[in-house]
Every structure is written in structure tokens, then in C-alpha cells.
């Protein structure tokens, strides 16, 4: 096959840095059996580990300019024949990848199918049509202030206003009253439709897994968030602990999640689903991404189940044999503390937990004296990142709570 990979995921071999170590294109694809071409930015070039001479590389200054891809894909097609697959892992590039597949007639998710994992209004409509609970919601534009006020009269405050295809809580706003709602809706970008929805008071869960090419959910690993992605943008730590297998909650969440995924119609991909679990015991669908979860989610799942979500995504895309089912063998957790404000800053002191906690098997904190720079994305150098795993849920809960309470970092001007 003639395979093109768009990559912006970094690798840091031989260093203490964490990276996308589960993204091993050289292991996922036989570079001798296939014609493999990479389109990367500077960061993504570091993620290419295949032997020299087994592939081609095209580097772009930025990966969000679709016009820059067209001459490259045309050249690849002229040299190797029609492109058979276009592989894109990054959520920020899913829309671009779908459009390029459609333009170049490449098999895989085209624009309409891609929307199922990107358009928050569409996915909620499908889940709601299946009789499953979602927040009350409405589509809104800058010119619909009166419609937004009318919606608020029925849904109540606070409300949540967010882009229909956003990620990592970018652009998400909590609206407390009519004055704030009028101002926020009036200020929306022209010609954009946004999602205005009911605020749900409950525990936020993320559920990760796989759905096979026929649309059957085959792997489900539910987790309970520690704070939210929106909290993280305001300086709170972020993490999650997997739910304990065999419990009523684990089973209930797994069934509800599978029904949501199948109602939306996702196929042949991993998924990262978010739900609310209310104090009344109700599950409420929030949104889903047809991709691998961010931060350290894939590492936790790999440790607990043995499944590499990235690998199985490629296997399904390529029509290769895929491992789509596995038992959850342990309780896992991930935890990260955001970078301080005012970067760049030099680290004066930072808490380490070497050999002090039984379930803590990996940690990454900056060294004393190290300068912390700004980097995009959760999977970058933060103030601290921690991974936990144990067969004991109580042990993981206790160790995570200890790190939350004991971690600190102090910094100074560089």
C-alpha cells in the first residue's frame, strides 16, 4: 500500500523526557512492504524511528495549512500511485485529514463520517435520538442573542458555551447570568455556530476504548476525573483514576458508553468519551472524540490491559489483524500539575516521590535549576506528571491523594 502519515507527536529517545512512546510507526507498519511517506513539522520529525531509506519525509513549518499538503500528496501519488491510506493521530488535524482523504479519494473517514467524532451538536442529537440523556442544548450564533436568552429561561443558569468542534476546553465558557450571556453570544466569531448547553452538576468521567469496523464497542475502560480540563486551564491539577472492574458503577458506565458510541455510529477507531455521573445516579452524555485520549490516558490503558490504542487504530485502518478485546487487569491513574504562570521560569525546588509510594511507577518533574518553557499540549513538560498502577483500588486512591496533597514546586526568574 501507499501510506501517508501526518505526524506532530514527539519522541525523545535517550532522555528522561516522557514522549509518545506508544506511537511506533516503525512497528505498526512494515516499511519494506509498503511505500511510507511522512508529512511532519519540526516536532513531529523526532517521532520518526524507521530506518533511513525505508520512507520519505516532507517537513512543513506548520501542519494546519491544508493548501501546503496538496502538492506533496500529488507528488507522492505520481511517484507511488494512488494513496491507499492517510494516517493522522492528532485531534487538531482530524478535520484536515478527512478533507484531504475526500479530495484525493483516499479510503478512510471522509468529512461527513469525521463529523461524528467532532461536531458536538451532531453527536448529542444522535445520542438523544437513541433515548439517552444529554444536556439540554441549542445551536447559537452571534446574531441569536434573543434565542440564547430564551434557552436560558428554560435551562437555567449557569450555562456552558463552547465551540462545536473544539478540544481541550479551548474556548469553553461558563455563563453565570443574562448579562454575561448577552456579551458572550454577541462576541462570537461571525459565521460560526456554537453549542450552548445546560450545566450538569456531577462527577466527570472519561471512558476510553475501541470500536470495531462494524461499529461494535469491543473495549471499554472507564475513569473518574480528578478536576476537569477546564479547571486545568485555570491552574488546578488534572488526572483520573480508572473505575474498579466488577463494580456496579463500572458495569453501568460501560453499558451506557457502548450505547452512546453505537448510537453515534463510530467505526474502526478508538474513542475518548466524557460523561457526567450525577448525585442522583444519572449518567449524562457530554461529548466524544473518535481518537485516542490525550495526556497519559493511553499509557494507563496499555498498562492495565496490554492494548496499545494507537497500534490497533492503525491495524483497523490498514485491514491488519487487530487485538480489540482485553480484560482490565489493574487500577490505573494519571496525574499532572500545570506549569506555573509567567514562563519562562527557573525551578528552585520540586517534590519527588522516589520509592515512597507502592503504586507510583513513573514520575516526571523538572530538575532543580531547570528552566521551564511554554509548550503546547498536555503531553509536554509540566510541573509534574505521575503514573500509578496497582491491583488495589484503595492503594491507588491513597497514593494519588498523597501526591495531590504533598506536591509543590517553587520557581524564580531565569
Short mmCIF file of C-alpha atoms in Angstrom, two decimals:
data_model
loop_
_atom_site.label_atom_id
_atom_site.label_comp_id
_atom_site.label_asym_id
_atom_site.label_seq_id
_atom_site.Cartn_x
_atom_site.Cartn_y
_atom_site.Cartn_z
CA UNK A 1 0.00 0.00 0.00
CA UNK A 2 0.93 3.63 -0.49
CA UNK A 3 0.63 5.07 3.04
CA UNK A 4 0.97 8.71 4.15
CA UNK A 5 1.36 9.62 7.83
CA UNK A 6 0.87 13.14 9.19
CA UNK A 7 2.77 13.37 12.48
CA UNK A 8 3.24 16.13 15.05
CA UNK A 9 3.93 13.81 18.02
CA UNK A 10 7.40 14.00 19.51
CA UNK A 11 9.82 11.34 20.70
CA UNK A 12 12.80 12.00 22.99
CA UNK A 13 14.87 8.78 22.91
CA UNK A 14 17.77 8.56 25.32
CA UNK A 15 16.42 11.30 27.59
CA UNK A 16 14.36 11.43 30.78
CA UNK A 17 11.58 13.23 28.94
CA UNK A 18 8.26 11.48 28.52
CA UNK A 19 7.09 11.25 24.96
CA UNK A 20 4.64 9.44 22.71
CA UNK A 21 6.46 6.15 23.27
CA UNK A 22 3.39 4.15 22.26
CA UNK A 23 3.35 5.77 18.80
CA UNK A 24 5.77 3.44 17.00
CA UNK A 25 5.04 3.75 13.31
CA UNK A 26 8.08 1.61 12.53
CA UNK A 27 6.43 -1.25 14.45
CA UNK A 28 2.88 -0.64 13.26
CA UNK A 29 3.77 -0.73 9.55
CA UNK A 30 6.19 -2.85 7.53
CA UNK A 31 8.15 -0.10 5.81
CA UNK A 32 9.59 -2.58 3.31
CA UNK A 33 6.21 -3.98 2.29
CA UNK A 34 4.56 -0.55 1.99
CA UNK A 35 5.53 2.79 0.47
CA UNK A 36 5.50 5.04 3.55
CA UNK A 37 5.73 8.84 3.46
CA UNK A 38 5.67 11.17 6.46
CA UNK A 39 4.48 14.76 6.50
CA UNK A 40 5.71 16.39 9.70
CA UNK A 41 6.54 19.61 11.46
CA UNK A 42 9.82 20.04 13.31
CA UNK A 43 8.43 18.44 16.45
CA UNK A 44 6.94 15.53 14.55
CA UNK A 45 10.19 14.72 12.75
CA UNK A 46 11.60 13.48 16.09
CA UNK A 47 8.88 10.80 16.16
CA UNK A 48 10.13 9.03 13.03
CA UNK A 49 12.18 6.00 14.07
CA UNK A 50 12.00 3.90 10.89
CA UNK A 51 15.38 3.07 9.28
CA UNK A 52 16.74 5.63 6.81
CA UNK A 53 15.92 4.75 3.25
CA UNK A 54 12.68 2.97 4.16
CA UNK A 55 10.47 6.06 3.85
CA UNK A 56 10.20 9.63 2.61
CA UNK A 57 9.85 12.72 4.80
CA UNK A 58 8.29 16.10 3.95
CA UNK A 59 8.59 18.80 6.61
CA UNK A 60 6.25 21.75 6.85
CA UNK A 61 6.62 24.81 9.04
CA UNK A 62 3.03 24.36 10.20
CA UNK A 63 0.60 21.49 9.79
CA UNK A 64 -2.71 23.38 9.83
CA UNK A 65 -2.41 24.85 6.32
CA UNK A 66 -4.26 22.41 4.07
CA UNK A 67 -3.00 24.09 0.89
CA UNK A 68 0.56 23.05 1.74
CA UNK A 69 -0.37 19.36 1.60
CA UNK A 70 -1.86 19.27 -1.86
CA UNK A 71 1.37 19.47 -3.90
CA UNK A 72 3.03 16.95 -1.57
CA UNK A 73 0.20 14.43 -1.87
CA UNK A 74 0.12 14.94 -5.64
CA UNK A 75 3.86 14.22 -5.81
CA UNK A 76 3.53 11.10 -3.63
CA UNK A 77 0.69 9.84 -5.81
CA UNK A 78 2.64 10.48 -9.01
CA UNK A 79 5.67 8.58 -7.65
CA UNK A 80 3.93 5.64 -5.95
CA UNK A 81 0.42 5.52 -7.36
CA UNK A 82 -2.88 6.38 -5.68
CA UNK A 83 -2.62 6.91 -1.93
CA UNK A 84 -4.23 3.99 -0.09
CA UNK A 85 -4.23 5.29 3.47
CA UNK A 86 -3.75 8.62 5.27
CA UNK A 87 -3.00 8.14 8.98
CA UNK A 88 -3.48 11.06 11.38
CA UNK A 89 -3.50 10.67 15.18
CA UNK A 90 -3.64 14.28 16.41
CA UNK A 91 -7.13 15.55 17.26
CA UNK A 92 -6.28 19.01 15.94
CA UNK A 93 -5.62 17.51 12.49
CA UNK A 94 -8.63 15.18 12.19
CA UNK A 95 -10.71 17.64 10.16
CA UNK A 96 -7.81 18.39 7.84
CA UNK A 97 -7.09 14.68 7.35
CA UNK A 98 -10.72 13.93 6.50
CA UNK A 99 -10.83 16.72 3.92
CA UNK A 100 -7.62 15.52 2.27
CA UNK A 101 -8.90 11.94 2.10
CA UNK A 102 -12.02 13.15 0.37
CA UNK A 103 -10.14 15.39 -2.07
CA UNK A 104 -7.66 12.64 -3.02
CA UNK A 105 -10.19 9.76 -2.84
CA UNK A 106 -8.25 8.03 -0.08
CA UNK A 107 -10.17 5.30 1.80
CA UNK A 108 -10.98 6.07 5.43
CA UNK A 109 -13.01 8.71 7.24
CA UNK A 110 -14.18 11.50 4.94
CA UNK A 111 -15.72 14.75 6.11
CA UNK A 112 -19.25 13.51 6.85
CA UNK A 113 -18.09 10.49 8.89
CA UNK A 114 -15.39 12.52 10.61
CA UNK A 115 -18.04 14.94 11.93
CA UNK A 116 -19.46 12.16 14.11
CA UNK A 117 -16.44 12.46 16.38
CA UNK A 118 -16.01 16.22 16.09
CA UNK A 119 -19.38 18.00 15.90
CA UNK A 120 -20.74 18.27 19.44
CA UNK A 121 -24.21 19.25 18.24
CA UNK A 122 -24.44 16.29 15.87
CA UNK A 123 -23.24 13.71 18.39
CA UNK A 124 -25.66 14.95 21.07
CA UNK A 125 -28.53 14.83 18.55
CA UNK A 126 -27.77 11.19 17.77
CA UNK A 127 -27.38 10.19 21.41
CA UNK A 128 -30.59 11.99 22.35
CA UNK A 129 -32.47 10.36 19.46
CA UNK A 130 -31.47 6.98 20.89
CA UNK A 131 -33.24 7.85 24.14
CA UNK A 132 -30.08 8.55 26.11
CA UNK A 133 -29.64 11.57 28.37
CA UNK A 134 -27.64 14.56 27.16
CA UNK A 135 -27.53 18.11 28.47
CA UNK A 136 -30.28 20.29 27.03
CA UNK A 137 -28.60 22.25 24.24
CA UNK A 138 -29.10 24.56 21.30
CA UNK A 139 -27.06 25.80 18.34
CA UNK A 140 -26.29 29.50 18.62
CA UNK A 141 -24.66 32.24 16.55
CA UNK A 142 -23.68 35.83 17.28
CA UNK A 143 -26.96 37.11 15.90
CA UNK A 144 -29.13 34.92 18.12
CA UNK A 145 -28.89 36.69 21.47
CA UNK A 146 -32.65 36.57 21.99
CA UNK A 147 -32.71 32.84 21.23
CA UNK A 148 -29.94 32.31 23.79
CA UNK A 149 -31.90 34.25 26.41
CA UNK A 150 -35.00 32.17 25.69
CA UNK A 151 -32.98 28.96 26.05
CA UNK A 152 -31.59 30.16 29.37
CA UNK A 153 -35.13 30.80 30.62
CA UNK A 154 -35.87 27.07 30.29
CA UNK A 155 -32.46 25.56 31.07
CA UNK A 156 -31.45 27.97 33.87
CA UNK A 157 -28.02 29.26 34.83
CA UNK A 158 -25.16 28.55 34.79
CA UNK A 159 -24.83 27.55 31.12
CA UNK A 160 -21.89 26.29 29.10
CA UNK A 161 -20.95 27.92 25.78
CA UNK A 162 -18.37 26.15 23.62
CA UNK A 163 -17.20 25.62 20.02
CA UNK A 164 -18.91 22.75 18.24
CA UNK A 165 -15.57 21.16 17.28
CA UNK A 166 -13.20 22.37 19.99
CA UNK A 167 -10.72 20.38 22.07
CA UNK A 168 -9.01 20.51 25.48
CA UNK A 169 -11.61 23.01 26.76
CA UNK A 170 -10.34 25.67 24.37
CA UNK A 171 -12.91 28.45 24.12
CA UNK A 172 -15.25 26.91 26.71
CA UNK A 173 -17.05 29.49 28.83
CA UNK A 174 -19.24 29.12 31.90
CA UNK A 175 -22.07 31.65 31.74
CA UNK A 176 -23.46 32.77 35.10
CA UNK A 177 -26.19 35.26 34.20
CA UNK A 178 -28.05 37.07 31.43
CA UNK A 179 -25.60 39.95 31.25
CA UNK A 180 -22.69 37.59 30.68
CA UNK A 181 -24.72 35.54 28.20
CA UNK A 182 -25.61 38.60 26.10
CA UNK A 183 -21.99 39.72 25.98
CA UNK A 184 -20.60 36.25 25.20
CA UNK A 185 -23.05 35.44 22.41
CA UNK A 186 -22.69 38.91 20.83
CA UNK A 187 -18.92 38.43 20.77
CA UNK A 188 -18.97 35.07 18.97
CA UNK A 189 -16.99 34.93 15.72
CA UNK A 190 -19.10 35.76 12.70
CA UNK A 191 -20.46 32.84 10.65
CA UNK A 192 -19.65 30.31 13.41
CA UNK A 193 -22.22 28.14 15.15
CA UNK A 194 -21.54 27.41 18.82
CA UNK A 195 -23.01 24.95 21.31
CA UNK A 196 -24.97 26.43 24.24
CA UNK A 197 -25.88 23.78 26.76
CA UNK A 198 -27.27 23.11 30.20
CA UNK A 199 -24.75 22.94 33.04
CA UNK A 200 -24.67 19.45 34.58
CA UNK A 201 -23.65 19.20 38.22
CA UNK A 202 -21.92 15.86 38.63
CA UNK A 203 -18.70 13.86 38.61
CA UNK A 204 -17.00 13.96 35.22
CA UNK A 205 -15.92 10.59 33.81
CA UNK A 206 -13.82 9.75 30.76
CA UNK A 207 -14.29 6.44 29.02
CA UNK A 208 -11.77 5.12 26.54
CA UNK A 209 -11.76 2.12 24.28
CA UNK A 210 -12.14 0.69 20.80
CA UNK A 211 -14.97 0.26 18.33
CA UNK A 212 -14.54 -2.30 15.54
CA UNK A 213 -15.09 -1.79 11.79
CA UNK A 214 -18.71 -2.95 12.15
CA UNK A 215 -19.45 -0.37 14.87
CA UNK A 216 -19.36 -2.76 17.83
CA UNK A 217 -17.72 -1.47 21.01
CA UNK A 218 -15.12 -4.05 22.00
CA UNK A 219 -13.04 -2.38 24.73
CA UNK A 220 -14.27 -0.02 27.46
CA UNK A 221 -12.08 1.44 30.22
CA UNK A 222 -13.97 3.99 32.37
CA UNK A 223 -12.21 6.51 34.61
CA UNK A 224 -13.16 9.21 37.09
CA UNK A 225 -11.59 12.62 36.50
CA UNK A 226 -9.73 14.46 39.23
CA UNK A 227 -10.81 18.00 38.39
CA UNK A 228 -11.57 18.86 34.75
CA UNK A 229 -9.72 20.04 31.66
CA UNK A 230 -11.30 23.46 32.19
CA UNK A 231 -10.03 23.52 35.79
CA UNK A 232 -6.55 22.69 34.46
CA UNK A 233 -6.54 25.81 32.29
CA UNK A 234 -7.03 27.82 35.50
CA UNK A 235 -4.13 26.15 37.33
CA UNK A 236 -5.68 23.10 39.03
CA UNK A 237 -4.04 19.66 38.75
CA UNK A 238 -5.69 17.24 36.35
CA UNK A 239 -5.87 13.46 36.37
CA UNK A 240 -8.10 10.41 36.53
CA UNK A 241 -8.43 7.03 38.22
CA UNK A 242 -9.91 4.03 36.42
CA UNK A 243 -13.09 2.61 37.89
CA UNK A 244 -12.74 -0.75 39.61
CA UNK A 245 -13.81 -3.67 37.36
CA UNK A 246 -16.59 -5.81 38.78
CA UNK A 247 -18.38 -2.92 40.48
CA UNK A 248 -21.92 -1.89 39.64
CA UNK A 249 -20.74 1.57 38.57
CA UNK A 250 -18.12 0.14 36.19
CA UNK A 251 -20.71 -2.09 34.55
CA UNK A 252 -23.36 0.64 34.33
CA UNK A 253 -20.98 3.20 32.84
CA UNK A 254 -19.62 0.64 30.36
CA UNK A 255 -23.10 -0.25 29.08
CA UNK A 256 -24.19 3.39 28.78
CA UNK A 257 -20.95 4.30 26.98
CA UNK A 258 -21.31 1.49 24.45
CA UNK A 259 -24.89 2.58 23.70
CA UNK A 260 -23.72 6.16 23.12
CA UNK A 261 -20.91 5.12 20.77
CA UNK A 262 -23.17 2.83 18.77
CA UNK A 263 -25.90 5.49 18.59
CA UNK A 264 -23.43 8.00 17.16
CA UNK A 265 -22.17 5.49 14.61
CA UNK A 266 -18.41 5.49 15.15
CA UNK A 267 -16.49 2.69 13.42
CA UNK A 268 -12.93 1.34 13.24
CA UNK A 269 -11.35 3.71 15.73
CA UNK A 270 -10.50 4.37 19.35
CA UNK A 271 -12.79 6.69 21.30
CA UNK A 272 -12.47 9.14 24.18
CA UNK A 273 -15.91 9.72 25.67
CA UNK A 274 -16.91 12.05 28.51
CA UNK A 275 -19.97 11.60 30.74
CA UNK A 276 -21.36 13.12 33.88
CA UNK A 277 -22.42 10.94 36.80
CA UNK A 278 -24.84 12.93 38.95
CA UNK A 279 -25.56 12.69 42.67
CA UNK A 280 -28.89 11.08 41.74
CA UNK A 281 -27.07 8.26 39.93
CA UNK A 282 -27.90 9.51 36.43
CA UNK A 283 -25.43 9.26 33.53
CA UNK A 284 -25.39 12.18 31.09
CA UNK A 285 -23.52 12.11 27.77
CA UNK A 286 -21.21 15.09 27.24
CA UNK A 287 -19.10 14.50 24.12
CA UNK A 288 -16.85 12.01 22.36
CA UNK A 289 -13.71 12.12 20.23
CA UNK A 290 -13.01 9.42 17.63
CA UNK A 291 -9.36 9.26 18.63
CA UNK A 292 -7.03 8.20 21.43
CA UNK A 293 -7.44 10.15 24.67
CA UNK A 294 -4.83 12.77 25.47
CA UNK A 295 -2.46 13.29 28.39
CA UNK A 296 -1.40 9.92 29.85
CA UNK A 297 -4.64 8.06 29.09
CA UNK A 298 -3.08 5.68 26.52
CA UNK A 299 -0.28 4.76 28.95
CA UNK A 300 -2.76 3.88 31.71
CA UNK A 301 -4.80 1.71 29.33
CA UNK A 302 -1.72 -0.02 27.94
CA UNK A 303 -0.52 -0.84 31.46
CA UNK A 304 -3.93 -2.09 32.62
CA UNK A 305 -4.99 -4.05 29.52
CA UNK A 306 -1.90 -4.61 27.36
CA UNK A 307 -3.58 -2.86 24.43
CA UNK A 308 -1.83 -0.07 22.54
CA UNK A 309 -4.71 2.04 21.23
CA UNK A 310 -2.55 3.68 18.57
CA UNK A 311 -1.42 0.32 17.23
CA UNK A 312 -4.91 -1.11 16.99
CA UNK A 313 -6.15 2.06 15.30
CA UNK A 314 -3.55 1.53 12.57
CA UNK A 315 -4.36 -2.18 12.35
CA UNK A 316 -8.04 -1.46 11.75
CA UNK A 317 -7.24 1.32 9.27
CA UNK A 318 -4.92 -0.97 7.32
CA UNK A 319 -7.14 -4.05 7.44
CA UNK A 320 -4.48 -5.84 9.51
CA UNK A 321 -5.23 -8.27 12.34
CA UNK A 322 -6.21 -6.22 15.40
CA UNK A 323 -6.46 -7.01 19.12
CA UNK A 324 -9.66 -5.28 20.14
CA UNK A 325 -10.61 -7.06 23.37
CA UNK A 326 -8.81 -7.41 26.70
CA UNK A 327 -9.56 -7.63 30.40
CA UNK A 328 -8.69 -4.72 32.68
CA UNK A 329 -6.10 -6.32 34.97
CA UNK A 330 -5.39 -3.43 37.33
CA UNK A 331 -6.42 0.01 38.56
CA UNK A 332 -4.51 2.83 36.90
CA UNK A 333 -4.27 6.57 37.37
CA UNK A 334 -2.58 9.57 35.81
CA UNK A 335 -1.98 12.95 37.40
CA UNK A 336 -0.36 16.17 36.24
CA UNK A 337 0.27 19.59 37.71
CA UNK A 338 0.24 22.50 35.25
CA UNK A 339 3.15 24.78 34.55
CA UNK A 340 3.24 27.96 36.65
CA UNK A 341 2.27 31.29 35.12
CA UNK A 342 4.83 33.78 33.91
CA UNK A 343 7.10 31.44 31.94
CA UNK A 344 9.96 31.08 31.37
CA UNK A 345 10.90 30.34 34.99
CA UNK A 346 13.74 28.53 36.74
CA UNK A 347 12.89 25.72 39.16
CA UNK A 348 14.13 26.31 42.71
CA UNK A 349 12.61 23.23 44.32
CA UNK A 350 10.17 20.47 43.38
CA UNK A 351 8.71 17.49 45.21
CA UNK A 352 9.77 13.98 44.18
CA UNK A 353 8.32 10.72 45.48
CA UNK A 354 11.13 8.28 44.73
CA UNK A 355 10.31 4.79 46.12
CA UNK A 356 7.81 6.25 48.59
CA UNK A 357 4.51 5.09 47.11
CA UNK A 358 3.86 1.49 46.06
CA UNK A 359 1.53 2.19 43.13
CA UNK A 360 3.56 5.10 41.70
CA UNK A 361 5.66 3.59 38.93
CA UNK A 362 6.67 6.66 36.92
CA UNK A 363 7.16 10.34 37.57
CA UNK A 364 8.48 13.27 35.59
CA UNK A 365 9.33 16.52 37.34
CA UNK A 366 11.75 19.20 36.17
CA UNK A 367 15.20 19.25 37.76
CA UNK A 368 16.18 21.94 40.22
CA UNK A 369 17.75 24.75 38.21
CA UNK A 370 15.94 23.74 35.03
CA UNK A 371 14.15 26.46 33.07
CA UNK A 372 10.53 25.65 32.25
CA UNK A 373 9.44 26.97 28.86
CA UNK A 374 5.96 27.15 27.37
CA UNK A 375 4.91 24.09 25.38
CA UNK A 376 1.55 23.28 23.81
CA UNK A 377 -0.47 20.25 24.82
CA UNK A 378 -0.91 18.11 27.92
CA UNK A 379 1.82 15.72 26.80
CA UNK A 380 4.64 18.16 27.41
CA UNK A 381 6.85 19.16 30.31
CA UNK A 382 4.55 20.17 33.15
CA UNK A 383 5.34 20.98 36.79
CA UNK A 384 4.84 17.30 37.49
CA UNK A 385 3.43 14.16 35.84
CA UNK A 386 2.72 10.90 37.65
CA UNK A 387 1.52 7.41 36.70
CA UNK A 388 0.06 4.86 39.13
CA UNK A 389 -0.94 1.20 38.80
CA UNK A 390 -1.98 -1.49 41.28
CA UNK A 391 -4.42 -4.35 41.71
CA UNK A 392 -5.67 -2.49 44.79
CA UNK A 393 -8.06 0.40 44.16
CA UNK A 394 -7.56 1.64 47.73
CA UNK A 395 -3.80 1.77 47.24
CA UNK A 396 -4.09 3.85 44.07
CA UNK A 397 -6.64 6.20 45.64
CA UNK A 398 -4.40 6.69 48.68
CA UNK A 399 -1.23 7.29 46.68
CA UNK A 400 -2.90 9.74 44.31
CA UNK A 401 -4.34 11.65 47.27
CA UNK A 402 -0.89 11.79 48.86
CA UNK A 403 0.70 13.30 45.74
CA UNK A 404 -2.16 15.80 45.39
CA UNK A 405 -1.59 16.97 48.96
CA UNK A 406 2.21 16.84 49.09
CA UNK A 407 3.41 18.04 45.68
CA UNK A 408 4.82 21.54 45.40
CA UNK A 409 7.08 23.49 43.09
CA UNK A 410 8.81 26.82 43.61
CA UNK A 411 10.30 28.92 40.85
CA UNK A 412 12.22 32.11 40.27
CA UNK A 413 13.11 34.35 37.35
CA UNK A 414 15.52 32.61 34.91
#
